[in-house]
Short mmCIF file of C-alpha atoms and ligand atoms in Angstrom, two decimals:
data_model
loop_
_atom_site.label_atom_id
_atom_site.label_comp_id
_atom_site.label_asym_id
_atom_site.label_seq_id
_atom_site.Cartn_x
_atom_site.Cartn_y
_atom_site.Cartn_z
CA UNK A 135 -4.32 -3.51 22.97
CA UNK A 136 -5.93 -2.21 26.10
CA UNK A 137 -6.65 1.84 25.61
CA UNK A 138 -5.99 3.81 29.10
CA UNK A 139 -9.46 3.38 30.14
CA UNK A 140 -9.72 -0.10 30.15
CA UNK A 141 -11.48 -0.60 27.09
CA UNK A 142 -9.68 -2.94 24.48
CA UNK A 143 -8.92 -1.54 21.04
CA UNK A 144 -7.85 -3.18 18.08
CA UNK A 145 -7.36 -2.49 14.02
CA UNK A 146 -10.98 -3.89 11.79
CA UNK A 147 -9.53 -6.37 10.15
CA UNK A 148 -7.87 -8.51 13.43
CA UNK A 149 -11.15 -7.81 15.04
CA UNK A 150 -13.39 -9.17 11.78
CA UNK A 151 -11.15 -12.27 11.53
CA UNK A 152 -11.79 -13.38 15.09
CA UNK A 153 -15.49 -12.99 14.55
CA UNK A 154 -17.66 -16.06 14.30
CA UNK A 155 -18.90 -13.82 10.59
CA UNK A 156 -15.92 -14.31 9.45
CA UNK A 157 -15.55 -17.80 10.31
CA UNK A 158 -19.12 -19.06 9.34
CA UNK A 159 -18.68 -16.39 5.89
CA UNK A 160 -16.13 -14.93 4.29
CA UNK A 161 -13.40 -17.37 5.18
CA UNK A 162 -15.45 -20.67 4.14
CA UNK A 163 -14.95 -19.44 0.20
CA UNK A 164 -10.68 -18.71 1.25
CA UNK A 165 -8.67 -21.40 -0.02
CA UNK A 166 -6.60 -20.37 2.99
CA UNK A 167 -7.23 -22.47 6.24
CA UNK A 168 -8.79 -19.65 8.72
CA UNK A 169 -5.65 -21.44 11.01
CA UNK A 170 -3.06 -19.97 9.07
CA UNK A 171 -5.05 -16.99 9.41
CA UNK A 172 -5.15 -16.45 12.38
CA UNK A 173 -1.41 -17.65 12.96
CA UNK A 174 -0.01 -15.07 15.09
CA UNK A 175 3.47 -15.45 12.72
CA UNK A 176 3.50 -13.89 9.88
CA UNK A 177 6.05 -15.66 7.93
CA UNK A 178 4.16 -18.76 8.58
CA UNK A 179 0.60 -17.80 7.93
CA UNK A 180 1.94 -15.79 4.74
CA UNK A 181 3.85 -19.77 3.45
CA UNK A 182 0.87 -22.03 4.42
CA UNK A 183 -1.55 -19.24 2.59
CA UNK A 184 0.87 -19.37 -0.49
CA UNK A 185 1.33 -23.08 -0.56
CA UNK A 186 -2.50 -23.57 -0.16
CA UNK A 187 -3.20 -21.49 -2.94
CA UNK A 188 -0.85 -23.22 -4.97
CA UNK A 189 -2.34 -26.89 -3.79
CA UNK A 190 -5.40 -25.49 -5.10
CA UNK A 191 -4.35 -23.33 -8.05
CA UNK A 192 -7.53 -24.30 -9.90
CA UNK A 193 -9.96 -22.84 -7.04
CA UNK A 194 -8.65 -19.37 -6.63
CA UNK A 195 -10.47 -17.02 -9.01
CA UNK A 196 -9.45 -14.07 -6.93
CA UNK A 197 -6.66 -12.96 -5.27
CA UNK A 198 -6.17 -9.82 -2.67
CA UNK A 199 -5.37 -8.33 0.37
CA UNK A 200 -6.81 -5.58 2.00
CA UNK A 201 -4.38 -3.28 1.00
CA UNK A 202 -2.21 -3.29 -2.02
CA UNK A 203 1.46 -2.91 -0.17
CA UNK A 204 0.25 -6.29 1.62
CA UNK A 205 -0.38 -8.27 -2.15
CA UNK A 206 2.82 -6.41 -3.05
CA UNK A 207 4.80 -8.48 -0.26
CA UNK A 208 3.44 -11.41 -1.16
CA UNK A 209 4.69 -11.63 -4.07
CA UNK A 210 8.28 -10.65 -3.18
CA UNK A 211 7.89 -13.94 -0.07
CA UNK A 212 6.67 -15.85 -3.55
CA UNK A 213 9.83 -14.88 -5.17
CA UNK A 214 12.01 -15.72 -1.86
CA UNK A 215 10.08 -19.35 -0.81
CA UNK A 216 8.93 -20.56 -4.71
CA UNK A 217 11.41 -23.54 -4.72
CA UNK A 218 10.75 -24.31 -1.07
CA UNK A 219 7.20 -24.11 -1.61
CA UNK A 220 7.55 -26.42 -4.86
CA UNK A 221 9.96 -29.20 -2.70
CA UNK A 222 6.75 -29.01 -0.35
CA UNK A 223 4.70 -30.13 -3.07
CA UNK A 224 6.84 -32.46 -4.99
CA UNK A 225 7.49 -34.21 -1.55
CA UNK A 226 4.24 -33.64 -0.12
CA UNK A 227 5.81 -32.71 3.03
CA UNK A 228 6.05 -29.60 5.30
CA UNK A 229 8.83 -27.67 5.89
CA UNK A 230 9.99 -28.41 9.67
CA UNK A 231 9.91 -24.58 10.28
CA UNK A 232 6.25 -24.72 10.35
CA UNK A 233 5.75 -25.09 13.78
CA UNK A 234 2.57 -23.86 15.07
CA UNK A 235 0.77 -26.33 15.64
CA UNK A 236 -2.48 -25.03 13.99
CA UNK A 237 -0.85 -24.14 10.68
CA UNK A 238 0.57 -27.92 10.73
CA UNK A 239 -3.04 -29.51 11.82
CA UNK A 240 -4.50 -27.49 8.58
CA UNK A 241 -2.34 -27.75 5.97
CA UNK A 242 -2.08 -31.72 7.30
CA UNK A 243 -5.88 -31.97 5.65
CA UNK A 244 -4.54 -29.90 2.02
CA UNK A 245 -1.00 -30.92 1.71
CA UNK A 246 -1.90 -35.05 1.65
CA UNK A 247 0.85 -36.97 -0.68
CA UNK A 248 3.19 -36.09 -3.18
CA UNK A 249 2.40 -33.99 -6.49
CA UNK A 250 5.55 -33.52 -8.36
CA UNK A 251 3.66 -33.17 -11.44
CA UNK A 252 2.48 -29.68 -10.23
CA UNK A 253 5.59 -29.02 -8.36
CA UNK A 254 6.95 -29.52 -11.82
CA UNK A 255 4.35 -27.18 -13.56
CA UNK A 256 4.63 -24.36 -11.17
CA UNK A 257 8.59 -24.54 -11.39
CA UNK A 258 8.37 -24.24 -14.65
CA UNK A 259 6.61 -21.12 -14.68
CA UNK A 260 8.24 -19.67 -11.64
CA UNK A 261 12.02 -20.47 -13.23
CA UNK A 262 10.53 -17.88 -16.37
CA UNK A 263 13.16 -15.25 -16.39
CA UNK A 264 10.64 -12.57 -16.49
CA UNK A 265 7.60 -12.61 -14.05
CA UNK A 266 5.29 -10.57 -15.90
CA UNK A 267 1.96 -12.18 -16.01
CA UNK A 268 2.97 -14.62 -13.57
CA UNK A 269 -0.30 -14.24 -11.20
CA UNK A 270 -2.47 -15.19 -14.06
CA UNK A 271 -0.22 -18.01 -15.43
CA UNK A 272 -0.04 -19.93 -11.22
CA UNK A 273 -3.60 -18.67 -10.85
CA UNK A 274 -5.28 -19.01 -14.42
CA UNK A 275 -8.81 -19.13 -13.32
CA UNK A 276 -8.09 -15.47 -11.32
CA UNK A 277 -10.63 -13.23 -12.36
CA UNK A 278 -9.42 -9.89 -10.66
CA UNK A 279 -6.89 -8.69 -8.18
CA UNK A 280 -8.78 -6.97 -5.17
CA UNK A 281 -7.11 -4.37 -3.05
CA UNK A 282 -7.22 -1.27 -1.99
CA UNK A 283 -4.87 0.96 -4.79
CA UNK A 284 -6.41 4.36 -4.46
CA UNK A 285 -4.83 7.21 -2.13
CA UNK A 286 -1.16 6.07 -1.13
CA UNK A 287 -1.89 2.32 -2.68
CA UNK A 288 -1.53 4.04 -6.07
CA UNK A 289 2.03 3.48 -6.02
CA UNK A 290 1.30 0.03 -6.51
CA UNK A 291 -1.00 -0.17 -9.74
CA UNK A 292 2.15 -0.30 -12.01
CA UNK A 293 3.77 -3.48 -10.18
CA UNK A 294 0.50 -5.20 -10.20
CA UNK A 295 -0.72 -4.88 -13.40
CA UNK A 296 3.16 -5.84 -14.40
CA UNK A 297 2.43 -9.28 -12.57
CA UNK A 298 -0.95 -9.43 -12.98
CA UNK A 299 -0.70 -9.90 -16.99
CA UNK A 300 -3.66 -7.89 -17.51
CA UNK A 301 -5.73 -9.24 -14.57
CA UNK A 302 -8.36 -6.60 -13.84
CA UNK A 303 -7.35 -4.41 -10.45
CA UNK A 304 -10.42 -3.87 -8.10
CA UNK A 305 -10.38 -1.81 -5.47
CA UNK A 306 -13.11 -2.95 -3.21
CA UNK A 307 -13.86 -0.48 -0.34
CA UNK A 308 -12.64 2.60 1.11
CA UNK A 309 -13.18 3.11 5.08
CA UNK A 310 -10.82 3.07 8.41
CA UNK A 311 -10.62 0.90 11.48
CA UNK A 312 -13.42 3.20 12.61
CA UNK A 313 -15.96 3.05 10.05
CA UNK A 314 -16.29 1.91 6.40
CA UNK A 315 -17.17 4.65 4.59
CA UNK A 316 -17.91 3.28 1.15
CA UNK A 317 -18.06 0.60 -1.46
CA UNK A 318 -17.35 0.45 -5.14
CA UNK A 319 -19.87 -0.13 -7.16
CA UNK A 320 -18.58 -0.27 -10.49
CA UNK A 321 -15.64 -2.90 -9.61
CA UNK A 322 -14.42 -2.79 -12.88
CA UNK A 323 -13.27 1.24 -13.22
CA UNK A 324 -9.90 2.05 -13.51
CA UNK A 325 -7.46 2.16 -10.24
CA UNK A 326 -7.76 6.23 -11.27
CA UNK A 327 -11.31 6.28 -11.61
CA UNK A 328 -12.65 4.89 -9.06
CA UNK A 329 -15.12 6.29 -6.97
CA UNK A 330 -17.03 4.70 -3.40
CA UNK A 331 -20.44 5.05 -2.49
CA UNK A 332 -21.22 5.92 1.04
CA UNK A 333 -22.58 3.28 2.81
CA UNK A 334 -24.98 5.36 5.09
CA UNK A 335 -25.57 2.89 7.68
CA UNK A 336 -21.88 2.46 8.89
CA UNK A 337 -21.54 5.49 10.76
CA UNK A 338 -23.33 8.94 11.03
CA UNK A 339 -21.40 10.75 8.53
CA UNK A 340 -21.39 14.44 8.06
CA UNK A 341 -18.94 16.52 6.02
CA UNK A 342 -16.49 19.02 6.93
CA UNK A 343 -16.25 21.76 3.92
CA UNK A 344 -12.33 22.04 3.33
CA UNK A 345 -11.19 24.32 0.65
CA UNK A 346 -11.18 23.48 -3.00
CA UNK A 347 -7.25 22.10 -4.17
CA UNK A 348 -8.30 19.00 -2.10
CA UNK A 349 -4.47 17.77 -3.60
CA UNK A 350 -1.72 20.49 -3.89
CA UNK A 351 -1.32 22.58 -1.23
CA UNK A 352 -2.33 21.35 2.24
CA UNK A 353 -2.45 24.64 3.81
CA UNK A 354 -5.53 25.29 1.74
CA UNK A 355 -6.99 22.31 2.99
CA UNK A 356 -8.17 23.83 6.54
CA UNK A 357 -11.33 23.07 7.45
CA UNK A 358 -13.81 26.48 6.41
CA UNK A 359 -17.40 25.69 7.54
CA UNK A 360 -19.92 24.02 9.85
CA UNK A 361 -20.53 19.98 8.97
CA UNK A 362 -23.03 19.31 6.72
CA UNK A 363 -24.73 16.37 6.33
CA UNK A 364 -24.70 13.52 4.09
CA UNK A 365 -27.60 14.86 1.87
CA UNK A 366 -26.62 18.11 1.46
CA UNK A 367 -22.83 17.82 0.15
CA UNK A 368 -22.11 19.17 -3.10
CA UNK A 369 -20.60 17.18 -6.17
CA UNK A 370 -17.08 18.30 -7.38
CA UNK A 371 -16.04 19.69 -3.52
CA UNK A 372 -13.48 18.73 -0.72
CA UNK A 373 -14.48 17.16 2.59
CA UNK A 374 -13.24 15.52 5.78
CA UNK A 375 -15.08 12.78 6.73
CA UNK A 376 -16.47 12.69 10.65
CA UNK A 377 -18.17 9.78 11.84
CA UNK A 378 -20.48 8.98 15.05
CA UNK A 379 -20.39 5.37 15.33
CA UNK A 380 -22.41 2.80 17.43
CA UNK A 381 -18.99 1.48 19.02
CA UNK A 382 -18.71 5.11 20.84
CA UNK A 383 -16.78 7.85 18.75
CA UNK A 384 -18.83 11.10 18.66
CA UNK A 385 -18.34 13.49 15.36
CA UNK A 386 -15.21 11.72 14.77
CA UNK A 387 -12.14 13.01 12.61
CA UNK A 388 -10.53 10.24 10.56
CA UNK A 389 -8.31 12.77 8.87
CA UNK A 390 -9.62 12.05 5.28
CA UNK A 391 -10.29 14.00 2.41
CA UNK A 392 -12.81 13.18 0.01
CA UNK A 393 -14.36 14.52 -3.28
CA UNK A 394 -17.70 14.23 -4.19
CA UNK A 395 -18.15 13.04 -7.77
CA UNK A 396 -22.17 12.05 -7.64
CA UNK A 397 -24.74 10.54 -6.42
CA UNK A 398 -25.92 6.40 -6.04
CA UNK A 399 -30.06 7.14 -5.03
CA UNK A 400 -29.44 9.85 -2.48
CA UNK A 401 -26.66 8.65 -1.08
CA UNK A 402 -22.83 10.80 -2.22
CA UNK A 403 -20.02 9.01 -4.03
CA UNK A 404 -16.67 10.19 -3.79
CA UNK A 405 -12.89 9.69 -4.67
CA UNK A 406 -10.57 9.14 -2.23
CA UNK A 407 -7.98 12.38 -1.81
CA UNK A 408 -5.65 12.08 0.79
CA UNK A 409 -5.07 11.56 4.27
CA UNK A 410 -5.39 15.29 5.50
CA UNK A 411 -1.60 15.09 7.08
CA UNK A 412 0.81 16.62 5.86
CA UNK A 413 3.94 14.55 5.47
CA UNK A 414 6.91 16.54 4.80
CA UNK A 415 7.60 20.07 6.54
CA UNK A 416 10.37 22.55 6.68
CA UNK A 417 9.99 25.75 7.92
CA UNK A 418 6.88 26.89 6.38
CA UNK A 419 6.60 24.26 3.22
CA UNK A 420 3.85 22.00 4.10
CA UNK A 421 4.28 19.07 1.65
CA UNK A 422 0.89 16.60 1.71
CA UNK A 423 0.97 12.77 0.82
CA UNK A 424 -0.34 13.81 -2.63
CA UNK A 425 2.13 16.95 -3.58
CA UNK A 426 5.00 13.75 -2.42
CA UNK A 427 3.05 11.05 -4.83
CA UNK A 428 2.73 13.30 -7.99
CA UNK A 429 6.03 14.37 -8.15
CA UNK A 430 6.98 11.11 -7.80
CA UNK A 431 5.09 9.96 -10.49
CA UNK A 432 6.21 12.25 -12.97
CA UNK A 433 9.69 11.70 -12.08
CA UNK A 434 9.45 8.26 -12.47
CA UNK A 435 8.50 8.75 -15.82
CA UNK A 436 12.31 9.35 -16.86
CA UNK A 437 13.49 6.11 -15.48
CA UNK A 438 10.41 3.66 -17.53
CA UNK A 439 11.75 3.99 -21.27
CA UNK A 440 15.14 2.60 -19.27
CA UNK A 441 13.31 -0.78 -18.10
CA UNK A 442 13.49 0.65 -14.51
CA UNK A 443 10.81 0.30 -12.05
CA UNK A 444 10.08 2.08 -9.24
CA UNK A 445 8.73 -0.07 -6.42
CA UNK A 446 8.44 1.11 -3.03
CA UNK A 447 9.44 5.00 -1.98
CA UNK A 448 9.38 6.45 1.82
CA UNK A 449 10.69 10.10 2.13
CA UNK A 450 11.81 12.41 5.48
CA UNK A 451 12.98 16.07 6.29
CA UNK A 452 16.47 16.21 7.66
CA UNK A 453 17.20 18.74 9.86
CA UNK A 454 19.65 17.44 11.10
CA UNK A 455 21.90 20.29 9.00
CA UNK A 456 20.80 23.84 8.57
CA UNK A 457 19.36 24.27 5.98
CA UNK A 458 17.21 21.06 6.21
CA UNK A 459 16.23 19.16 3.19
CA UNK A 460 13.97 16.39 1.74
CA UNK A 461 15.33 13.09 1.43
CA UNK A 462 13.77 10.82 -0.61
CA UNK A 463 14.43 7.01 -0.57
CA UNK A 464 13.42 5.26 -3.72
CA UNK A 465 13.43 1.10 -3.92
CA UNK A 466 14.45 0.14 -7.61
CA UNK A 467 14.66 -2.97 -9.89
CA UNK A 468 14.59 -3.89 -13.48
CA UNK A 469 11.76 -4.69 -15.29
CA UNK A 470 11.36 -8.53 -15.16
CA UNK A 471 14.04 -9.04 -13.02
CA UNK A 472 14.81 -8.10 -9.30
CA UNK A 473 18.14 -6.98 -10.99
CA UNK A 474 19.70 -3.16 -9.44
CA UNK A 475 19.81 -0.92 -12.53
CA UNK A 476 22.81 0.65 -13.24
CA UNK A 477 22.43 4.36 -11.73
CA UNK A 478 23.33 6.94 -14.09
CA UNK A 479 24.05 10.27 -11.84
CA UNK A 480 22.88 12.42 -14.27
CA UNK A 481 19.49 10.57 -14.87
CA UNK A 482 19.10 10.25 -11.25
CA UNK A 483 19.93 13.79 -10.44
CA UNK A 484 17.04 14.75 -13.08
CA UNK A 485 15.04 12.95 -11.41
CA UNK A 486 15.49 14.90 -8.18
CA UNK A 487 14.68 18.09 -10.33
CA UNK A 488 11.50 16.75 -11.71
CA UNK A 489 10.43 16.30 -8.02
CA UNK A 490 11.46 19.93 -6.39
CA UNK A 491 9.97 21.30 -9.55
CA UNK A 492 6.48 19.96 -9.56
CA UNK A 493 6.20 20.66 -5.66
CA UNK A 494 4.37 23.82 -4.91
CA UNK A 495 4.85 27.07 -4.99
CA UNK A 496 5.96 27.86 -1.27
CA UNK A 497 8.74 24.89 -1.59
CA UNK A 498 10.17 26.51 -4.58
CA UNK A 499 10.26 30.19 -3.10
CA UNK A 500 11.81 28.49 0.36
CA UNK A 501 14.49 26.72 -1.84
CA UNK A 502 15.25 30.01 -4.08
CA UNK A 503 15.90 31.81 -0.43
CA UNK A 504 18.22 29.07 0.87
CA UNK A 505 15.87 28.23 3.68
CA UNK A 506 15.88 24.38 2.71
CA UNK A 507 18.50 22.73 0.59
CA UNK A 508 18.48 20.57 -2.75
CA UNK A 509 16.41 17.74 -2.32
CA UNK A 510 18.29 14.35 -1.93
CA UNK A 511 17.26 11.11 -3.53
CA UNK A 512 18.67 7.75 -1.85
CA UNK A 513 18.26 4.63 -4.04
CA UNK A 514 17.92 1.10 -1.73
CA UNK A 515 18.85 -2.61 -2.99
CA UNK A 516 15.52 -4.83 -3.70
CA UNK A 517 14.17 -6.01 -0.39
CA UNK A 518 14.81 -2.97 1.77
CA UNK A 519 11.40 -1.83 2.34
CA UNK A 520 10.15 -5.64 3.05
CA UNK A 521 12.94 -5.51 6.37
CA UNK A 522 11.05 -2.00 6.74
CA UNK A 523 8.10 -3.72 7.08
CA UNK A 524 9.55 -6.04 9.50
CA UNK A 525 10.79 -3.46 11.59
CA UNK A 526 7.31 -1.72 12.13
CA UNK A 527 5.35 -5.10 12.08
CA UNK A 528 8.01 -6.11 15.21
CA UNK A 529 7.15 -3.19 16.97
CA UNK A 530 2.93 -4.01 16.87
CA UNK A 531 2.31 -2.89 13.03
CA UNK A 532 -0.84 -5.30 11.86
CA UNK A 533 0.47 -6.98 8.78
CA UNK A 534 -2.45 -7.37 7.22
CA UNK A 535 -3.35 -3.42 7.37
CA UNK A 536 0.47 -2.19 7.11
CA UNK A 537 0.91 0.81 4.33
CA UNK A 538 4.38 1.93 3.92
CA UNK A 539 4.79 5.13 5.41
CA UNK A 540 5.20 7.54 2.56
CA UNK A 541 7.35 9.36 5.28
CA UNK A 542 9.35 8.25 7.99
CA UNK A 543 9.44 10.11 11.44
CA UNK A 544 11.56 7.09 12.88
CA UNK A 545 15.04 7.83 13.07
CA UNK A 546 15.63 3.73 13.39
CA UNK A 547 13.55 3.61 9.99
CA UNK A 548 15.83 6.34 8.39
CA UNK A 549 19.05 4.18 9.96
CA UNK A 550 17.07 0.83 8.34
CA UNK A 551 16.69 2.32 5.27
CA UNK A 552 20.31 3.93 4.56
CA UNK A 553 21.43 0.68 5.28
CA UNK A 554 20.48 -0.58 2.10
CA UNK A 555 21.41 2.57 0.36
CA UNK A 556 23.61 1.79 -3.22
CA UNK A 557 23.91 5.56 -3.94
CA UNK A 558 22.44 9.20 -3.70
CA UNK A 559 22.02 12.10 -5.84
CA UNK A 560 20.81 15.59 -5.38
CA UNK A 561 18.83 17.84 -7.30
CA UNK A 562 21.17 19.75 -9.86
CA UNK A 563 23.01 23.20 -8.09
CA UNK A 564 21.94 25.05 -11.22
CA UNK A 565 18.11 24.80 -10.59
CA UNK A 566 17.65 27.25 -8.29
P1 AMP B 706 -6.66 1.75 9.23
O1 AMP B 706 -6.53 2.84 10.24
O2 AMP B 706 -5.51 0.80 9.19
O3 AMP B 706 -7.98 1.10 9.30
O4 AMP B 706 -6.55 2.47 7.81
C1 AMP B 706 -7.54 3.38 7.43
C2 AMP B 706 -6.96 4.41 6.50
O5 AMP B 706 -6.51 3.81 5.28
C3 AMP B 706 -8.02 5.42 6.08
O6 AMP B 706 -8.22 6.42 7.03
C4 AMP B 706 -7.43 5.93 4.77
O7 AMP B 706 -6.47 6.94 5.01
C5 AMP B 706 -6.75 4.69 4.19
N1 AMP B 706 -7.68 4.05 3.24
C6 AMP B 706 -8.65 3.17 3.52
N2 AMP B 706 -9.33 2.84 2.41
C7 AMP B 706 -8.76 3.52 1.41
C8 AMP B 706 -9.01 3.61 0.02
N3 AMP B 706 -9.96 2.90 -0.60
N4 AMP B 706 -8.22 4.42 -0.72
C9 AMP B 706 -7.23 5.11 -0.14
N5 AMP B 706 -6.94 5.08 1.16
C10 AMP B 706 -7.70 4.30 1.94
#
């Protein structure tokens, strides 16, 4: 895109991928063709990648995106193209709806004759009733799954390790369009664990002092002090992260909060906190991205012993009534199957408690007074969130760099959403 002074602007990775780097690097140890790549439609670049990888099943000993809601979607299109993408391989011939040209010249040099005896294999394993495990039985030479699944990723550890069988999660790198901030150096920590080293010759990084509950309450997170610099931070406290970088931003806000946990040589490592916004507000409740994602986790701890997953959630204050409320919309399937559980009210309407309860202090008083009303959950059908996707990649979102919003200000989002909608609970009357 072209910003208003003339200058054009565009997210890293799109940027990195047209680089000659790329080409000459990274891409020459891809199994996928850097022409399906750069394929300008999604749906095809996402098939050829797939049916590459599969052609070369015994090559791929990693698998990843960039971010883990991107890996996530690919393995729902792997669920929703497997027999297609097997008929490709038995026949050894392309589905006519690959039409760009560049996709067809690539995959022309990969996809050479028939192979129904792995079409045969990979149907097999693909028919399993249960996909558990099902990246490291297509893949079995995989050696980790690499993504991003700290911060907001999180929400994605549980259906990747489901898949992954065990696979080791790494999450590679932490940083922003505008500068990478740091790498992990101990690949093999837990998703919860893990903590980056700054790279110090990204950027010029200094450190904005924000007040100690990092998580909780975002109104404590206001910035206190001067910058200091990268030497002089302090391990176990809260920062935003400012960059000066050579491409022209000067003392930079990305918006992130970081915690220092140590020190690699001189230079600070830290765990990623949360983007400093806050996501959900009524009145004077300021909910963060992190208050949303614990709540969530600990409510979703009621629905695992029942062989429900959740997969995908999004969340936005109506005020559309007075009082206003939360709504939260939850995506959820069986264990093992893409199967809707049967929604018990009472379960879900638990649920809904465990949420208001664990949010903070300010949200509780708020909801004793009447000033916002009990918190609604909406549960969407299996697939939802992938047309959500669609919706913001069709209005410029970059696929490759597209993290579900963990709230939704778009009122054509809220309409997408509710239009999956198979039921909705609120929090019980007697709670407050
Ligand atoms: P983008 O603007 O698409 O480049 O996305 C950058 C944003 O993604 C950062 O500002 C962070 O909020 C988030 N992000 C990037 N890396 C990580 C990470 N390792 N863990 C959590 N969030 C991250």
């Amino acid at each position: 895109m072209e910003t208003p002074s003339g200058l054009m602007a565009s997210l890293y990775t799109t940027s990195y991928f047209k680089t000659q780097i790329f080409k000459n690097g990274l891409a020459k140890f891809c199994t996928s063709p850097i022409d399906t790549i750069l394929c300008l439609d999604n749906k095809q670049s996402m098939y050829c990648q797939l049916l590459t990888g599969l052609l070369l099943r015994d090559e791929v000993v990693r698998i990843g995106s960039s971010f883990a809601s991107v890996l996530a979607r690919s393995i729902k299109f792997l669920e929703d193209y497997w027999k297609e993408l097997c008929s490709n391989i038995r026949t050894g011939y392309l589905s006519d709806w690959i039409a760009d040209p560049a996709c067809r010249n690539a995959m022309s040099s990969i996809l050479t004759g028939p192979e129904p005896e792995l079409a045969d294999l990979i149907q097999q394993i693909c028919e399993d009733k249960s996909w558990e495990g099902i990246i490291k039985e297509l893949w079995p030479e995989v050696k980790c799954i690499s993504s991003i699944v700290t911060g907001s990723m999180s929400q994605y550890i549980p259906l990747l390790e489901f898949y992954g069988g065990g696979i080791p999660l790494v999450s590679p790198n932490c940083g922003s369009s505008e500068a990478c901030f740091g790498i992990n150096l101990k690949p093999l920590s837990k998703p919860f664990d893990v903590s980056y080293t700054i790279l110090p010759n990204m950027a010029y990084f200094e450190f904005l002092p924000v007040n100690n509950d990092g998580g909780g309450m975002s109104h404590e997170t206001a910035t206190v002090n001067k910058p200091v610099d990268l030497a002089n931070v302090k391990i176990g406290r809260y920062y935003e992260v400012v960059v000066t970088t050579l491409a022209g931003l000067y003392r930079y806000r990305v918006g992130d909060i970081l915690k220092v946990t140590g020190f690699y040589n001189k230079s600070p490592q830290f765990q990623f906190v949360e983007r400093q916004n806050v996501v959900l507000s009524i009145d004077l409740d300021k909910t963060t991205e992190v208050d949303l994602s614990n709540a969530i986790t600990k409510a979703k701890l009621v629905l695992e012993p029942l062989g429900i997953m959740l997969t995908t959630y999004s969340s936005y204050a109506d005020t559309s009534l007075t009082p206003g409320r939360y709504v939260l919309f939850w995506e959820l399937k069986m264990k093992g199957s893409n199967d809707l559980p049967k929604l018990d009210a009472k379960i879900m309407e638990e649920c809904c408690g465990i949420v208001e309860e664990s949010f903070d202090f300010t949200y509780k008083s708020l909801r004793k007074g009447g000033v916002i009303s009990a918190l609604e959950l909406r549960v969407v059908k299996h697939g939802t969130f992938d047309e959500l996707m669609d919706f913001y990649v069709s209005k410029g979102a970059s696929i490759s760099q597209y993290k579900p919003p963990c709230c939704l200000k778009s009122e054509e989002a809220v309409k997408l959403l509710n239009l999956g909608m198979v039921g909705t609970f609120f929090s019980p009357k007697t709670m407050f």
